[in-house]
mmCIF file of C-alpha atoms in Angstrom:
data_model
loop_
_atom_site.group_PDB
_atom_site.id
_atom_site.type_symbol
_atom_site.label_atom_id
_atom_site.label_comp_id
_atom_site.label_asym_id
_atom_site.label_seq_id
_atom_site.Cartn_x
_atom_site.Cartn_y
_atom_site.Cartn_z
ATOM 1 C CA MET A 30 -13.241 -5.491 40.073
ATOM 2 C CA SER A 31 -14.910 -5.093 36.799
ATOM 3 C CA ASP A 32 -13.977 -1.389 36.743
ATOM 4 C CA SER A 33 -10.347 -2.242 36.964
ATOM 5 C CA ILE A 34 -10.491 -4.831 34.224
ATOM 6 C CA VAL A 35 -12.290 -2.364 31.996
ATOM 7 C CA SER A 36 -9.679 0.331 32.847
ATOM 8 C CA SER A 37 -6.811 -2.109 32.051
ATOM 9 C CA LEU A 38 -8.394 -3.123 28.678
ATOM 10 C CA ASN A 39 -8.985 0.512 27.718
ATOM 11 C CA PHE A 40 -5.406 1.376 28.666
ATOM 12 C CA ALA A 41 -4.168 -1.568 26.535
ATOM 13 C CA THR A 42 -6.336 -0.455 23.653
ATOM 14 C CA SER A 43 -4.848 3.005 23.787
ATOM 15 C CA GLN A 44 -1.332 1.770 24.065
ATOM 16 C CA THR A 45 -1.788 -0.592 21.164
ATOM 17 C CA TYR A 46 -2.761 2.261 18.808
ATOM 18 C CA ILE A 47 0.169 4.322 20.021
ATOM 19 C CA TYR A 48 2.996 1.774 20.080
ATOM 20 C CA MET A 49 1.951 -0.107 17.024
ATOM 21 C CA GLY A 50 0.582 2.810 15.085
ATOM 22 C CA VAL A 51 3.483 5.251 15.423
ATOM 23 C CA PRO A 52 6.186 2.825 13.976
ATOM 24 C CA PHE A 53 3.793 1.788 11.179
ATOM 25 C CA ILE A 54 3.136 5.426 10.185
ATOM 26 C CA ILE A 55 6.791 6.595 10.317
ATOM 27 C CA GLY A 56 8.086 3.311 8.677
ATOM 28 C CA GLY A 57 5.323 3.298 6.099
ATOM 29 C CA VAL A 58 5.625 6.868 5.028
ATOM 30 C CA ILE A 59 9.445 6.513 4.735
ATOM 31 C CA GLY A 60 9.200 3.271 2.962
ATOM 32 C CA GLY A 61 6.558 4.562 0.616
ATOM 33 C CA LEU A 62 8.642 7.663 -0.297
ATOM 34 C CA LEU A 63 11.690 5.416 -0.997
ATOM 35 C CA ASN A 64 9.549 3.195 -3.268
ATOM 36 C CA ILE A 65 8.318 6.208 -5.098
ATOM 37 C CA ILE A 66 11.992 7.550 -5.487
ATOM 38 C CA ILE A 67 13.313 4.218 -6.878
ATOM 39 C CA PHE A 68 10.415 3.552 -9.237
ATOM 40 C CA LEU A 69 10.582 7.094 -10.632
ATOM 41 C CA SER A 70 14.447 7.335 -10.844
ATOM 42 C CA LEU A 71 15.260 4.201 -12.868
ATOM 43 C CA GLN A 72 14.332 4.029 -16.503
ATOM 44 C CA ILE A 73 13.547 0.276 -16.399
ATOM 45 C CA TYR A 74 10.822 1.007 -13.885
ATOM 46 C CA ARG A 75 9.471 4.079 -15.628
ATOM 47 C CA GLN A 76 8.957 1.941 -18.694
ATOM 48 C CA SER A 77 7.250 -0.871 -16.754
ATOM 49 C CA SER A 78 3.500 -0.897 -16.288
ATOM 50 C CA SER A 79 3.785 -3.141 -13.243
ATOM 51 C CA ALA A 80 6.161 -0.613 -11.595
ATOM 52 C CA PHE A 81 3.762 2.165 -12.512
ATOM 53 C CA TYR A 82 1.037 0.443 -10.531
ATOM 54 C CA LEU A 83 3.369 -0.092 -7.578
ATOM 55 C CA THR A 84 4.255 3.614 -7.665
ATOM 56 C CA VAL A 85 0.608 4.519 -7.381
ATOM 57 C CA VAL A 86 0.040 1.872 -4.698
ATOM 58 C CA SER A 87 2.985 3.513 -2.661
ATOM 59 C CA ILE A 88 1.271 6.934 -2.952
ATOM 60 C CA ILE A 89 -2.200 5.589 -1.929
ATOM 61 C CA ASN A 90 -0.671 3.619 0.959
ATOM 62 C CA ILE A 91 0.869 6.864 2.348
ATOM 63 C CA GLY A 92 -2.465 8.556 2.003
ATOM 64 C CA GLN A 93 -4.139 5.639 3.802
ATOM 65 C CA LEU A 94 -1.770 5.811 6.757
ATOM 66 C CA LEU A 95 -2.208 9.520 7.129
ATOM 67 C CA THR A 96 -6.044 9.573 6.715
ATOM 68 C CA GLY A 97 -6.680 6.424 8.691
ATOM 69 C CA LEU A 98 -4.088 5.284 11.226
ATOM 70 C CA LEU A 99 -2.788 8.720 12.157
ATOM 71 C CA SER A 100 -6.177 9.730 13.534
ATOM 72 C CA TYR A 101 -6.312 6.610 15.795
ATOM 73 C CA VAL A 102 -2.858 7.555 17.139
ATOM 74 C CA LEU A 103 -3.604 11.185 17.727
ATOM 75 C CA VAL A 104 -6.831 10.630 19.539
ATOM 76 C CA ASN A 105 -5.105 8.157 21.881
ATOM 77 C CA ILE A 106 -2.226 10.529 22.503
ATOM 78 C CA VAL A 107 -4.094 13.853 22.817
ATOM 79 C CA GLY A 108 -7.390 12.435 24.007
ATOM 80 C CA ILE A 109 -9.571 14.503 21.694
ATOM 81 C CA ASP A 110 -10.581 13.711 18.085
ATOM 82 C CA TRP A 111 -11.661 16.996 16.399
ATOM 83 C CA ILE A 112 -12.339 15.009 13.086
ATOM 84 C CA GLU A 113 -15.137 13.051 14.804
ATOM 85 C CA SER A 114 -17.002 16.172 15.895
ATOM 86 C CA SER A 115 -16.471 18.318 12.821
ATOM 87 C CA VAL A 116 -18.964 17.638 9.970
ATOM 88 C CA VAL A 117 -16.614 18.720 7.161
ATOM 89 C CA LEU A 118 -13.587 16.864 8.509
ATOM 90 C CA CYS A 119 -15.671 13.828 9.296
ATOM 91 C CA LYS A 120 -16.994 13.545 5.767
ATOM 92 C CA LEU A 121 -13.676 14.385 4.000
ATOM 93 C CA ARG A 122 -11.646 12.081 6.208
ATOM 94 C CA TYR A 123 -13.817 8.981 5.937
ATOM 95 C CA THR A 124 -14.425 9.604 2.170
ATOM 96 C CA ALA A 125 -10.672 9.787 1.538
ATOM 97 C CA PHE A 126 -10.131 6.737 3.835
ATOM 98 C CA GLN A 127 -12.683 4.666 1.893
ATOM 99 C CA ALA A 128 -11.204 5.719 -1.470
ATOM 100 C CA CYS A 129 -7.598 4.850 -0.425
ATOM 101 C CA GLY A 130 -8.779 1.609 1.086
ATOM 102 C CA ILE A 131 -10.395 0.451 -2.163
ATOM 103 C CA ILE A 132 -7.893 2.015 -4.724
ATOM 104 C CA SER A 133 -4.851 0.371 -3.162
ATOM 105 C CA PRO A 134 -6.079 -3.281 -3.470
ATOM 106 C CA THR A 135 -7.422 -2.394 -6.930
ATOM 107 C CA CYS A 136 -3.962 -1.380 -8.034
ATOM 108 C CA LEU A 137 -2.490 -4.497 -6.537
ATOM 109 C CA CYS A 138 -4.897 -6.602 -8.598
ATOM 110 C CA LEU A 139 -3.937 -4.718 -11.640
ATOM 111 C CA VAL A 140 -0.200 -5.481 -10.871
ATOM 112 C CA THR A 141 -0.815 -9.127 -10.588
ATOM 113 C CA ILE A 142 -2.813 -9.272 -13.867
ATOM 114 C CA ASP A 143 -0.207 -7.128 -15.583
ATOM 115 C CA GLN A 144 2.657 -9.205 -14.401
ATOM 116 C CA PHE A 145 0.944 -12.302 -15.511
ATOM 117 C CA LEU A 146 0.390 -10.856 -18.941
ATOM 118 C CA ALA A 147 3.983 -9.473 -19.075
ATOM 119 C CA ILE A 148 5.591 -12.990 -18.598
ATOM 120 C CA SER A 149 2.915 -14.983 -20.581
ATOM 121 C CA THR A 150 3.956 -17.344 -23.238
ATOM 122 C CA ARG A 151 1.392 -15.858 -25.530
ATOM 123 C CA LEU A 152 2.542 -12.797 -27.575
ATOM 124 C CA ARG A 153 -1.050 -11.391 -27.811
ATOM 125 C CA TRP A 154 -1.359 -11.354 -24.027
ATOM 126 C CA GLN A 155 2.052 -9.776 -23.607
ATOM 127 C CA GLN A 156 0.890 -6.820 -25.732
ATOM 128 C CA TRP A 157 -1.692 -5.923 -23.176
ATOM 129 C CA SER A 158 1.091 -5.249 -20.683
ATOM 130 C CA ASN A 159 2.222 -1.751 -21.648
ATOM 131 C CA ILE A 160 2.474 1.623 -19.992
ATOM 132 C CA LYS A 161 -0.281 3.326 -22.059
ATOM 133 C CA ILE A 162 -2.885 0.744 -21.225
ATOM 134 C CA ALA A 163 -1.808 0.990 -17.490
ATOM 135 C CA HIS A 164 -2.430 4.769 -17.598
ATOM 136 C CA ARG A 165 -5.947 4.297 -18.954
ATOM 137 C CA LEU A 166 -6.946 1.455 -16.671
ATOM 138 C CA LEU A 167 -5.676 3.282 -13.569
ATOM 139 C CA PHE A 168 -7.479 6.485 -14.630
ATOM 140 C CA ALA A 169 -10.703 4.481 -15.203
ATOM 141 C CA SER A 170 -10.378 2.652 -11.910
ATOM 142 C CA ILE A 171 -9.696 5.781 -9.828
ATOM 143 C CA THR A 172 -12.530 7.652 -11.493
ATOM 144 C CA PHE A 173 -14.926 4.665 -10.861
ATOM 145 C CA TRP A 174 -14.135 4.346 -7.194
ATOM 146 C CA LEU A 175 -14.273 8.117 -6.577
ATOM 147 C CA LEU A 176 -17.805 8.232 -8.091
ATOM 148 C CA TYR A 177 -18.631 5.067 -6.191
ATOM 149 C CA GLY A 178 -17.587 6.823 -2.894
ATOM 150 C CA ILE A 179 -19.792 9.873 -3.416
ATOM 151 C CA PRO A 180 -22.505 8.575 -1.014
ATOM 152 C CA TYR A 181 -19.980 8.623 1.825
ATOM 153 C CA LEU A 182 -19.956 12.378 1.559
ATOM 154 C CA PHE A 183 -23.637 12.451 2.382
ATOM 155 C CA TYR A 184 -24.074 9.521 4.828
ATOM 156 C CA TYR A 185 -21.036 10.013 7.133
ATOM 157 C CA ASN A 186 -22.048 12.415 9.965
ATOM 158 C CA PRO A 187 -20.927 13.087 13.469
ATOM 159 C CA THR A 188 -23.310 11.350 15.875
ATOM 160 C CA VAL A 189 -23.452 11.306 19.703
ATOM 161 C CA SER A 190 -23.927 7.803 21.170
ATOM 162 C CA PRO A 191 -26.946 7.700 23.538
ATOM 163 C CA PHE A 192 -25.032 5.237 25.830
ATOM 164 C CA THR A 193 -21.481 6.523 25.918
ATOM 165 C CA LYS A 194 -22.215 10.252 25.078
ATOM 166 C CA ILE A 195 -19.199 10.140 22.760
ATOM 167 C CA THR A 196 -19.366 11.775 19.285
ATOM 168 C CA SER A 197 -18.402 9.400 16.529
ATOM 169 C CA CYS A 198 -18.341 9.806 12.772
ATOM 170 C CA ILE A 199 -20.560 7.125 11.429
ATOM 171 C CA ILE A 200 -22.898 6.192 8.520
ATOM 172 C CA THR A 201 -26.297 7.579 9.507
ATOM 173 C CA ASN A 202 -28.315 5.890 6.685
ATOM 174 C CA ALA A 203 -29.299 2.453 7.933
ATOM 175 C CA VAL A 204 -29.635 0.891 4.415
ATOM 176 C CA TYR A 205 -26.211 2.157 3.270
ATOM 177 C CA SER A 206 -24.633 1.217 6.587
ATOM 178 C CA LYS A 207 -25.892 -2.382 6.078
ATOM 179 C CA TYR A 208 -24.549 -2.311 2.500
ATOM 180 C CA ASN A 209 -21.178 -1.027 3.709
ATOM 181 C CA THR A 210 -20.890 -3.841 6.324
ATOM 182 C CA THR A 211 -22.142 -6.692 4.206
ATOM 183 C CA VAL A 212 -20.978 -5.864 0.711
ATOM 184 C CA HIS A 213 -18.406 -3.005 0.478
ATOM 185 C CA VAL A 214 -16.039 -4.096 3.318
ATOM 186 C CA PRO A 215 -16.106 -7.869 2.944
ATOM 187 C CA VAL A 216 -16.514 -8.200 -0.809
ATOM 188 C CA PHE A 217 -14.827 -5.194 -2.495
ATOM 189 C CA MET A 218 -12.064 -4.625 0.124
ATOM 190 C CA PHE A 219 -11.285 -8.137 1.047
ATOM 191 C CA VAL A 220 -12.686 -11.193 -0.761
ATOM 192 C CA LEU A 221 -12.640 -9.967 -4.366
ATOM 193 C CA PRO A 222 -9.159 -8.435 -4.298
ATOM 194 C CA LEU A 223 -7.710 -11.456 -2.403
ATOM 195 C CA CYS A 224 -9.245 -13.877 -4.860
ATOM 196 C CA ILE A 225 -7.918 -11.934 -7.888
ATOM 197 C CA THR A 226 -4.402 -11.498 -6.544
ATOM 198 C CA ILE A 227 -4.170 -15.132 -5.491
ATOM 199 C CA ILE A 228 -5.488 -16.412 -8.866
ATOM 200 C CA PHE A 229 -3.263 -14.238 -11.141
ATOM 201 C CA GLY A 230 -0.380 -14.383 -8.655
ATOM 202 C CA SER A 231 -0.402 -18.200 -8.986
ATOM 203 C CA LEU A 232 -0.588 -17.996 -12.743
ATOM 204 C CA ALA A 233 2.309 -15.525 -12.729
ATOM 205 C CA TYR A 234 4.348 -17.785 -10.424
ATOM 206 C CA ARG A 235 3.754 -20.754 -12.829
ATOM 207 C CA SER A 236 4.798 -18.561 -15.886
ATOM 208 C CA VAL A 237 7.952 -17.264 -14.124
ATOM 209 C CA ARG A 238 9.150 -20.846 -13.398
ATOM 210 C CA ASP A 239 9.197 -21.448 -17.163
ATOM 211 C CA LEU A 240 11.236 -18.247 -17.969
ATOM 212 C CA ALA A 241 14.562 -20.133 -17.644
ATOM 213 C CA HIS A 242 13.505 -22.467 -20.485
ATOM 214 C CA ARG A 243 12.299 -19.640 -22.829
ATOM 215 C CA THR A 244 14.414 -17.673 -25.246
ATOM 216 C CA ILE A 245 13.978 -14.080 -24.045
ATOM 217 C CA PRO A 246 16.379 -11.283 -23.287
ATOM 218 C CA LEU A 247 18.283 -11.681 -19.985
ATOM 219 C CA VAL A 248 17.300 -8.181 -18.767
ATOM 220 C CA ARG A 249 13.608 -8.870 -19.321
ATOM 221 C CA ARG A 250 13.890 -12.233 -17.604
ATOM 222 C CA ARG A 251 15.685 -10.833 -14.505
ATOM 223 C CA HIS A 252 13.237 -7.901 -14.372
ATOM 224 C CA GLY A 253 10.257 -10.149 -14.676
ATOM 225 C CA ILE A 254 11.410 -12.547 -11.925
ATOM 226 C CA GLN A 255 12.213 -9.664 -9.638
ATOM 227 C CA LEU A 256 8.785 -7.986 -9.891
ATOM 228 C CA THR A 257 6.895 -11.267 -9.765
ATOM 229 C CA VAL A 258 8.574 -12.361 -6.584
ATOM 230 C CA MET A 259 8.135 -9.003 -4.978
ATOM 231 C CA VAL A 260 4.459 -8.995 -5.739
ATOM 232 C CA LEU A 261 3.824 -12.546 -4.798
ATOM 233 C CA VAL A 262 5.346 -12.142 -1.299
ATOM 234 C CA GLN A 263 3.322 -8.911 -0.820
ATOM 235 C CA ILE A 264 0.099 -10.782 -1.728
ATOM 236 C CA ILE A 265 0.910 -13.582 0.858
ATOM 237 C CA PHE A 266 1.593 -10.995 3.561
ATOM 238 C CA ASN A 267 -1.503 -8.931 2.698
ATOM 239 C CA ALA A 268 -3.712 -12.051 3.201
ATOM 240 C CA PHE A 269 -2.349 -12.489 6.722
ATOM 241 C CA ALA A 270 -2.569 -8.806 7.478
ATOM 242 C CA THR A 271 -6.148 -8.095 6.285
ATOM 243 C CA THR A 272 -7.940 -11.243 7.367
ATOM 244 C CA PRO A 273 -8.100 -10.696 11.223
ATOM 245 C CA VAL A 274 -9.567 -7.221 11.050
ATOM 246 C CA PHE A 275 -12.365 -8.063 8.539
ATOM 247 C CA ILE A 276 -13.229 -11.180 10.554
ATOM 248 C CA THR A 277 -13.343 -9.105 13.761
ATOM 249 C CA ARG A 278 -15.487 -6.325 12.303
ATOM 250 C CA ILE A 279 -17.912 -8.753 10.586
ATOM 251 C CA VAL A 280 -18.451 -10.729 13.779
ATOM 252 C CA VAL A 281 -18.895 -7.601 15.864
ATOM 253 C CA SER A 282 -21.414 -6.094 13.386
ATOM 254 C CA ASN A 283 -23.456 -9.279 13.038
ATOM 255 C CA VAL A 284 -23.433 -10.745 16.479
ATOM 256 C CA SER A 285 -25.427 -9.314 19.325
ATOM 257 C CA PHE A 286 -23.190 -8.879 22.406
ATOM 258 C CA SER A 287 -24.383 -8.261 25.812
ATOM 259 C CA ASN A 288 -24.109 -4.705 27.362
ATOM 260 C CA ASP A 289 -21.430 -5.989 29.654
ATOM 261 C CA PRO A 290 -18.719 -3.333 29.978
ATOM 262 C CA ILE A 291 -15.943 -6.007 30.177
ATOM 263 C CA THR A 292 -17.141 -7.587 26.900
ATOM 264 C CA ALA A 293 -17.286 -4.168 25.259
ATOM 265 C CA ALA A 294 -13.724 -3.371 26.398
ATOM 266 C CA GLN A 295 -12.498 -6.769 25.105
ATOM 267 C CA ILE A 296 -14.157 -6.002 21.719
ATOM 268 C CA ARG A 297 -12.473 -2.555 21.508
ATOM 269 C CA PHE A 298 -9.096 -4.117 22.258
ATOM 270 C CA ALA A 299 -9.599 -6.838 19.694
ATOM 271 C CA ILE A 300 -10.533 -4.138 17.097
ATOM 272 C CA ALA A 301 -7.464 -2.014 18.021
ATOM 273 C CA LEU A 302 -5.113 -4.956 17.652
ATOM 274 C CA THR A 303 -6.439 -6.223 14.322
ATOM 275 C CA THR A 304 -6.772 -2.688 13.033
ATOM 276 C CA CYS A 305 -3.136 -2.057 13.653
ATOM 277 C CA ILE A 306 -2.232 -5.352 11.991
ATOM 278 C CA TYR A 307 -4.438 -4.311 9.024
ATOM 279 C CA TYR A 308 -2.461 -1.087 8.582
ATOM 280 C CA SER A 309 0.808 -3.026 8.280
ATOM 281 C CA TYR A 310 -0.682 -3.833 4.771
ATOM 282 C CA TYR A 311 0.036 -0.222 3.795
ATOM 283 C CA ALA A 312 3.266 0.220 5.791
ATOM 284 C CA ILE A 313 5.323 -2.869 4.938
ATOM 285 C CA PRO A 314 5.578 -3.166 1.107
ATOM 286 C CA PHE A 315 9.056 -1.454 0.843
ATOM 287 C CA TYR A 316 10.450 -3.668 3.573
ATOM 288 C CA ILE A 317 9.060 -6.766 1.745
ATOM 289 C CA TYR A 318 10.876 -5.725 -1.431
ATOM 290 C CA ILE A 319 14.244 -5.184 0.177
ATOM 291 C CA CYS A 320 13.998 -8.501 2.019
ATOM 292 C CA VAL A 321 13.005 -10.692 -0.940
ATOM 293 C CA SER A 322 14.969 -8.949 -3.751
ATOM 294 C CA ASP A 323 18.736 -8.552 -3.810
ATOM 295 C CA ARG A 324 18.448 -6.493 -6.992
ATOM 296 C CA PHE A 325 16.049 -4.061 -5.360
ATOM 297 C CA ARG A 326 18.546 -3.656 -2.485
ATOM 298 C CA LYS A 327 21.309 -2.853 -5.007
ATOM 299 C CA GLN A 328 18.938 -0.523 -6.844
ATOM 300 C CA LEU A 329 18.073 1.297 -3.593
ATOM 301 C CA ARG A 330 21.682 1.878 -2.806
ATOM 302 C CA TYR A 331 22.464 3.036 -6.384
ATOM 303 C CA VAL A 332 19.541 5.434 -6.533
ATOM 304 C CA ILE A 333 19.886 6.976 -3.054
ATOM 305 C CA ILE A 334 23.735 7.049 -2.905
ATOM 306 C CA ASP A 335 25.124 7.134 -6.413
ATOM 307 C CA MET A 336 22.344 9.059 -8.167
ATOM 308 C CA HIS A 337 21.012 11.533 -5.624
ATOM 309 C CA LEU A 338 23.444 11.798 -2.629
ATOM 310 C CA ASN A 339 26.620 11.995 -4.648
ATOM 311 C CA ARG A 340 25.068 14.325 -7.106
ATOM 312 C CA TRP A 341 23.938 16.624 -4.191
ATOM 313 C CA ARG A 342 27.515 16.477 -2.801
ATOM 314 C CA ARG A 343 29.050 17.390 -6.139
ATOM 315 C CA ILE A 344 26.639 20.285 -6.610
ATOM 316 C CA LYS A 345 27.342 21.494 -3.043
ATOM 317 C CA ARG A 346 31.104 21.170 -3.559
ATOM 318 C CA ASN A 347 31.000 23.039 -6.909
ATOM 319 C CA ASP A 348 28.951 25.798 -5.398
ATOM 320 C CA ILE A 349 31.658 26.367 -2.686
ATOM 321 C CA VAL A 350 34.732 25.888 -4.879
ATOM 322 C CA PRO A 351 34.123 25.734 -8.672
ATOM 323 C CA GLN A 352 36.465 23.411 -10.087
ATOM 324 C CA ILE A 353 36.969 21.032 -13.152
ATOM 325 C CA GLN A 354 37.753 17.494 -12.312
ATOM 326 C CA ILE A 355 39.680 15.332 -14.681
ATOM 327 C CA VAL A 356 38.285 11.831 -14.700
ATOM 328 C CA SER A 357 40.042 8.976 -16.418
ATOM 329 C CA SER A 358 38.365 7.045 -19.067
ATOM 330 C CA ASN A 359 38.578 3.812 -16.929
ATOM 331 C CA GLU A 360 36.676 5.536 -14.110
ATOM 332 C CA ILE A 361 33.956 6.639 -16.413
ATOM 333 C CA LYS A 362 33.766 3.194 -17.883
ATOM 334 C CA ASP A 363 33.595 1.517 -14.421
ATOM 335 C CA ALA A 364 30.828 3.979 -13.251
ATOM 336 C CA THR A 365 28.833 3.469 -16.392
ATOM 337 C CA THR A 366 29.003 -0.309 -16.198
ATOM 338 C CA LYS A 367 27.999 -0.245 -12.617
ATOM 339 C CA GLY A 368 24.970 1.900 -13.346
ATOM 340 C CA ILE A 369 23.833 -0.190 -16.243
ATOM 341 C CA GLU A 370 24.043 -3.412 -14.302
ATOM 342 C CA LEU A 371 22.004 -1.917 -11.381
ATOM 343 C CA ILE A 372 19.151 -0.379 -13.522
ATOM 344 C CA GLN A 373 18.650 -3.445 -15.653
#
């Protein structure tokens, strides 16, 4: 009886990784690439420090999906995880995973702080929100976290479990493993980023409510409201997506469970479910943006269809039959007006 329960739970664990992981990977990579294309195509985003951070977040999120969730999916489809048994791949994969896992929330913290400064009523604070400072802060942050993650290259090693005889890539240094469990994961990856984003997100929300009563250019007002709403909704979603996995892992690492195979199978299923929910943090931002921002949806259509697809069609058509098209002044005026409205 217990063997059938354990078998059912193990099967449910495997299917959870596959049927939740595959859509998150495909949707997350596509959404991240579309975010990057939009943020890099429109001048109003290229000049925005907040959009610069969001661009980097999109890149990091793709990296996290490919270094983290993809391995869980492959091992449950193929049944063999070569990364876990290879010393080099083990070290590189988990080092990259930890780097992406801490850089992404750091960038989101910088976004909320920057957005608060950008729409602040104090001119001195507004001056701190600019693209040059964003470049420097991001470079310093990434450098710091990469140096911080160097010990992972030394302490992650493939280890064969004496009970299950399965090779797993784990931290072999007991002191650093304890630090990773009690400080790095709960504090740096969860509590601290969540507190910073909630505090500055709340301050930005209060400031954005006062934008209508302040004498500022309409374009800047609309852009500030758009980015603030996008970031605030993402913060709320991230809180719900990341909380379950951290609670589960902290409980599992700090509470002594019996050696009952059913309990162990239940724990593995809980970890699988909360892990997949956690990775929605990296897969869902683009879909949050298109749901909460009508301007972002228009900008998506403008960038993909008007800027890139139609341009590719014109180039393709001109390559086949070179021709000179006579366009009326009214058509030029209409197209120009439409483009300006969408990129502002």
